[in-house]
């Protein structure tokens, strides 16, 4: 991660970049609105379940398995082709993420290893540990230059230290950095996009911004499109203030679109109850 300024907390420095405060405020207002919806008082568990399903579908779409929501809902067997396995991995990660909230702040690298194990569901010895010399990466979306294992190790440790130390930066900024850094590093031999988006979910939920997990940013990322996602990531990888701010803004828009999705679910449930 590249940041500007000499702040001891680079996340706080990122939060001070032009336009970031506006993105943070816009997300906060959107989240507050959906949490204030009258249906949330009685049926929040249903909203959470539906958001998880839609978030998993969105994450899988970004990894090349763009299935209709009803197909994801209907299917019971995800052991078939590559697309089915990708959707199955996304669903498993969404379910697992909620079990790892208490561990994340103490041992983020342990959580990332667990997420990769869950996503891969494979006895391959490379699963659940950072890639080593000579090991490539299967990532269907991101084709940016791949950091070597030495750089990967140092940057993963730096990211872990940031998370464990804590920050006064807004949750949106932390989530965007975790997401962007994992995509830039692609620490595992497979499923890095799915893992990065699951880690973003953990940050947004664990921070208290979205404690009931009803704002699926993965939906928004998918709606914004694969090309836009990669272009925004290139801004993050550039390390420039403009590029970093653009990535954070892209992540903010994704959360807002996730809020819109869950608001529509709330409205549908309310109509059904009327």
Coordinates of C-alpha atoms in Angstrom, one line a residue:
X1 CA 0.0 0.0 0.0
X2 CA 1.3 3.4 -1.0
X3 CA 0.1 6.5 0.9
X4 CA 0.9 10.1 1.0
X5 CA 2.1 12.1 4.0
X6 CA 4.0 11.1 7.0
X7 CA 1.1 10.0 9.2
X8 CA 1.8 7.2 11.7
X9 CA -1.6 5.9 10.6
X10 CA -1.7 5.8 6.8
X11 CA -5.4 5.0 6.9
X12 CA -6.1 8.3 8.5
X13 CA -3.9 10.0 5.8
X14 CA -6.0 8.3 3.1
X15 CA -9.2 9.5 4.8
X16 CA -7.9 13.1 4.4
X17 CA -7.6 12.8 0.6
X18 CA -9.8 15.1 -1.4
X19 CA -13.2 13.7 -1.9
X20 CA -12.9 10.8 0.6
X21 CA -14.8 12.6 3.4
X22 CA -17.7 13.1 1.0
X23 CA -17.7 9.4 0.0
X24 CA -17.7 8.4 3.7
X25 CA -20.5 10.7 4.5
X26 CA -22.6 9.6 1.6
X27 CA -22.2 5.9 2.6
X28 CA -23.0 6.7 6.2
X29 CA -26.3 8.4 5.2
X30 CA -27.3 5.6 2.9
X31 CA -26.6 2.9 5.6
X32 CA -28.5 4.9 8.2
X33 CA -31.5 5.1 5.9
X34 CA -31.8 1.4 5.3
X35 CA -31.2 0.6 9.0
X36 CA -34.1 3.0 9.7
X37 CA -36.5 1.2 7.4
X38 CA -39.6 0.1 9.3
X39 CA -39.3 -3.5 8.1
X40 CA -35.9 -3.8 9.7
X41 CA -37.5 -3.8 13.2
X42 CA -39.4 -7.0 12.5
X43 CA -37.6 -8.9 9.7
X44 CA -33.9 -7.9 9.8
X45 CA -32.9 -11.6 9.8
X46 CA -34.6 -12.1 6.4
X47 CA -32.8 -9.0 5.0
X48 CA -29.5 -10.3 6.3
X49 CA -30.1 -13.7 4.6
X50 CA -31.1 -12.1 1.3
X51 CA -28.2 -9.7 1.4
X52 CA -25.8 -12.6 1.9
X53 CA -27.2 -14.5 -1.1
X54 CA -27.1 -11.5 -3.3
X55 CA -23.6 -10.5 -2.1
X56 CA -22.3 -14.0 -2.9
X57 CA -23.9 -13.9 -6.4
X58 CA -22.3 -10.5 -7.0
X59 CA -18.8 -11.6 -5.9
X60 CA -19.1 -14.8 -8.0
X61 CA -20.1 -12.6 -11.0
X62 CA -16.9 -10.6 -10.7
X63 CA -14.9 -13.9 -10.6
X64 CA -16.5 -15.0 -13.9
X65 CA -19.6 -16.9 -12.8
X66 CA -22.4 -14.4 -13.6
X67 CA -25.4 -16.5 -12.6
X68 CA -29.0 -15.2 -12.3
X69 CA -30.0 -14.8 -8.7
X70 CA -32.8 -17.4 -8.9
X71 CA -30.3 -19.9 -10.2
X72 CA -28.1 -19.3 -7.2
X73 CA -31.1 -19.6 -5.0
X74 CA -32.4 -22.8 -6.6
X75 CA -29.1 -24.7 -7.0
X76 CA -28.1 -27.3 -4.4
X77 CA -25.1 -28.8 -6.0
X78 CA -22.1 -26.6 -6.7
X79 CA -19.6 -29.3 -7.5
X80 CA -19.9 -29.2 -11.3
X81 CA -18.1 -26.9 -13.7
X82 CA -15.8 -24.0 -12.9
X83 CA -18.8 -21.6 -12.7
X84 CA -20.6 -23.7 -10.2
X85 CA -17.5 -24.1 -8.0
X86 CA -17.0 -20.4 -8.1
X87 CA -20.6 -19.7 -6.9
X88 CA -20.2 -22.4 -4.3
X89 CA -17.0 -20.8 -3.0
X90 CA -18.7 -17.4 -2.8
X91 CA -21.6 -18.8 -0.8
X92 CA -19.3 -20.6 1.6
X93 CA -17.2 -17.4 2.1
X94 CA -20.2 -15.3 2.8
X95 CA -21.4 -17.8 5.4
X96 CA -17.9 -18.1 7.0
X97 CA -17.2 -14.4 7.2
X98 CA -19.7 -13.9 10.0
X99 CA -17.9 -16.5 12.1
X100 CA -14.6 -14.8 11.9
X101 CA -15.4 -11.3 13.1
X102 CA -13.9 -11.7 16.6
X103 CA -10.7 -13.1 15.2
X104 CA -10.0 -10.5 12.5
X105 CA -8.8 -7.7 14.8
X106 CA -6.4 -10.0 16.6
X107 CA -5.1 -12.2 13.8
X108 CA -6.1 -11.0 10.3
X109 CA -3.6 -13.3 8.5
X110 CA -5.2 -16.3 10.2
X111 CA -8.6 -15.2 9.0
X112 CA -7.3 -14.8 5.4
X113 CA -5.8 -18.2 5.5
X114 CA -9.1 -19.6 6.7
X115 CA -11.0 -17.8 4.0
X116 CA -8.8 -19.3 1.4
X117 CA -9.3 -22.8 2.8
X118 CA -13.0 -22.3 2.7
X119 CA -13.1 -20.9 -0.8
X120 CA -10.8 -23.5 -2.3
X121 CA -12.2 -26.5 -0.4
X122 CA -9.2 -28.5 -1.8
X123 CA -6.6 -30.6 -0.1
X124 CA -3.8 -29.0 -2.2
X125 CA -0.9 -28.1 0.2
X126 CA -0.8 -24.6 -1.4
X127 CA -4.2 -23.8 -0.1
X128 CA -4.4 -21.6 3.0
X129 CA -0.9 -20.1 2.8
X130 CA 0.7 -17.3 0.9
X131 CA 2.1 -18.3 -2.5
X132 CA 5.8 -19.1 -2.7
X133 CA 8.5 -18.8 -5.3
X134 CA 7.5 -20.4 -8.6
X135 CA 3.8 -20.5 -7.8
X136 CA 1.5 -18.7 -10.2
X137 CA -2.0 -17.3 -9.5
X138 CA -5.3 -18.3 -11.1
X139 CA -7.3 -15.0 -11.0
X140 CA -9.9 -14.5 -13.8
X141 CA -10.2 -10.8 -13.4
X142 CA -7.0 -9.1 -12.2
X143 CA -4.0 -9.2 -14.6
X144 CA -1.8 -6.5 -13.0
X145 CA 1.9 -7.3 -12.3
X146 CA 2.2 -9.8 -9.5
X147 CA 4.3 -8.9 -6.5
X148 CA 7.0 -11.5 -5.7
X149 CA 6.8 -13.6 -2.6
X150 CA 9.2 -11.3 -0.7
X151 CA 7.2 -8.2 -1.4
X152 CA 4.0 -10.1 -0.7
X153 CA 5.2 -11.2 2.7
X154 CA 6.2 -7.7 3.8
X155 CA 3.0 -6.1 2.6
X156 CA 0.8 -8.7 4.2
X157 CA 2.6 -8.2 7.5
X158 CA 2.2 -4.5 7.1
X159 CA -1.5 -4.8 6.4
X160 CA -1.9 -7.1 9.4
X161 CA -0.1 -4.6 11.7
X162 CA -2.4 -1.8 10.5
X163 CA -5.5 -3.9 11.4
X164 CA -4.2 -5.1 14.7
X165 CA -3.1 -1.6 15.7
X166 CA -6.5 -0.1 14.9
X167 CA -7.3 3.2 13.3
X168 CA -9.5 6.2 13.7
X169 CA -10.1 6.2 10.0
X170 CA -13.6 5.5 8.8
X171 CA -14.6 1.9 8.2
X172 CA -15.1 2.5 4.5
X173 CA -11.5 3.6 4.1
X174 CA -10.2 0.6 6.0
X175 CA -12.4 -1.8 4.1
X176 CA -11.3 -0.3 0.8
X177 CA -7.7 -0.6 1.7
X178 CA -8.0 -4.2 2.8
X179 CA -9.9 -5.0 -0.4
X180 CA -7.5 -3.2 -2.7
X181 CA -4.4 -4.5 -1.0
X182 CA -5.5 -8.1 -1.3
X183 CA -6.4 -7.7 -4.9
X184 CA -3.1 -6.0 -5.6
X185 CA -1.1 -8.7 -3.8
X186 CA -3.1 -11.8 -4.8
X187 CA -1.5 -13.6 -1.9
X188 CA -3.0 -17.1 -2.7
X189 CA -2.7 -19.3 -5.7
X190 CA -6.5 -19.0 -6.4
X191 CA -9.7 -17.3 -5.3
X192 CA -8.1 -14.0 -4.4
X193 CA -10.9 -11.8 -5.6
X194 CA -13.5 -13.8 -3.6
X195 CA -11.3 -13.7 -0.5
X196 CA -10.7 -9.9 -0.9
X197 CA -14.4 -9.2 -1.1
X198 CA -15.1 -11.4 1.9
X199 CA -12.4 -9.5 3.9
X200 CA -14.1 -6.2 2.9
X201 CA -17.4 -7.6 4.2
X202 CA -15.7 -8.6 7.5
X203 CA -14.4 -5.0 8.0
X204 CA -17.7 -3.3 7.2
X205 CA -19.6 -5.6 9.5
X206 CA -17.0 -5.8 12.3
X207 CA -16.5 -2.1 12.4
X208 CA -20.1 -1.4 13.2
X209 CA -20.9 0.4 9.9
X210 CA -23.0 -2.6 8.8
X211 CA -23.4 -4.8 11.9
X212 CA -26.3 -6.8 10.5
X213 CA -24.6 -7.4 7.2
X214 CA -27.4 -5.9 5.1
X215 CA -25.4 -3.7 2.8
X216 CA -23.8 -6.1 0.3
X217 CA -21.0 -4.2 -1.4
X218 CA -20.4 -7.1 -3.7
X219 CA -23.7 -6.4 -5.4
X220 CA -22.6 -2.9 -6.1
X221 CA -19.2 -3.9 -7.4
X222 CA -20.8 -6.3 -9.8
X223 CA -23.3 -3.7 -10.9
X224 CA -20.5 -1.2 -11.6
X225 CA -19.0 -3.8 -13.9
X226 CA -15.8 -5.7 -14.2
X227 CA -14.1 -3.1 -16.3
X228 CA -14.8 -0.3 -13.8
X229 CA -13.6 -2.5 -11.0
X230 CA -10.3 -3.2 -12.7
X231 CA -9.8 0.4 -13.6
X232 CA -10.5 1.6 -10.1
X233 CA -8.1 -1.1 -8.8
X234 CA -5.4 0.2 -11.1
X235 CA -5.8 3.6 -9.4
X236 CA -5.2 1.9 -6.0
X237 CA -2.1 0.1 -7.3
X238 CA -0.7 3.4 -8.7
X239 CA -0.4 4.7 -5.2
X240 CA -1.2 8.2 -6.3
X241 CA -3.5 10.4 -4.2
X242 CA -6.0 10.6 -7.1
X243 CA -5.9 6.9 -7.7
X244 CA -6.3 5.9 -4.1
X245 CA -9.2 8.4 -3.7
X246 CA -10.8 7.0 -6.8
X247 CA -10.6 3.4 -5.5
X248 CA -12.2 4.5 -2.2
X249 CA -14.9 6.3 -4.1
X250 CA -15.6 3.2 -6.2
X251 CA -15.9 1.1 -3.0
X252 CA -18.2 3.7 -1.5
X253 CA -20.5 3.6 -4.6
X254 CA -20.5 -0.2 -4.4
X255 CA -21.7 0.0 -0.8
X256 CA -24.4 2.5 -1.7
X257 CA -25.6 0.2 -4.5
X258 CA -25.7 -2.6 -2.0
X259 CA -27.8 -0.5 0.2
X260 CA -30.2 0.2 -2.7
X261 CA -30.5 -3.5 -3.2
X262 CA -31.4 -4.2 0.4
X263 CA -33.8 -1.3 0.4
X264 CA -35.6 -2.8 -2.5
X265 CA -35.8 -6.1 -0.6
X266 CA -37.3 -4.2 2.4
X267 CA -39.9 -2.5 0.2
X268 CA -40.9 -5.9 -1.3
X269 CA -41.3 -7.5 2.1
X270 CA -43.3 -4.5 3.3
X271 CA -45.6 -4.8 0.3
X272 CA -46.1 -8.4 1.0
X273 CA -46.9 -7.7 4.6
X274 CA -49.4 -5.0 3.8

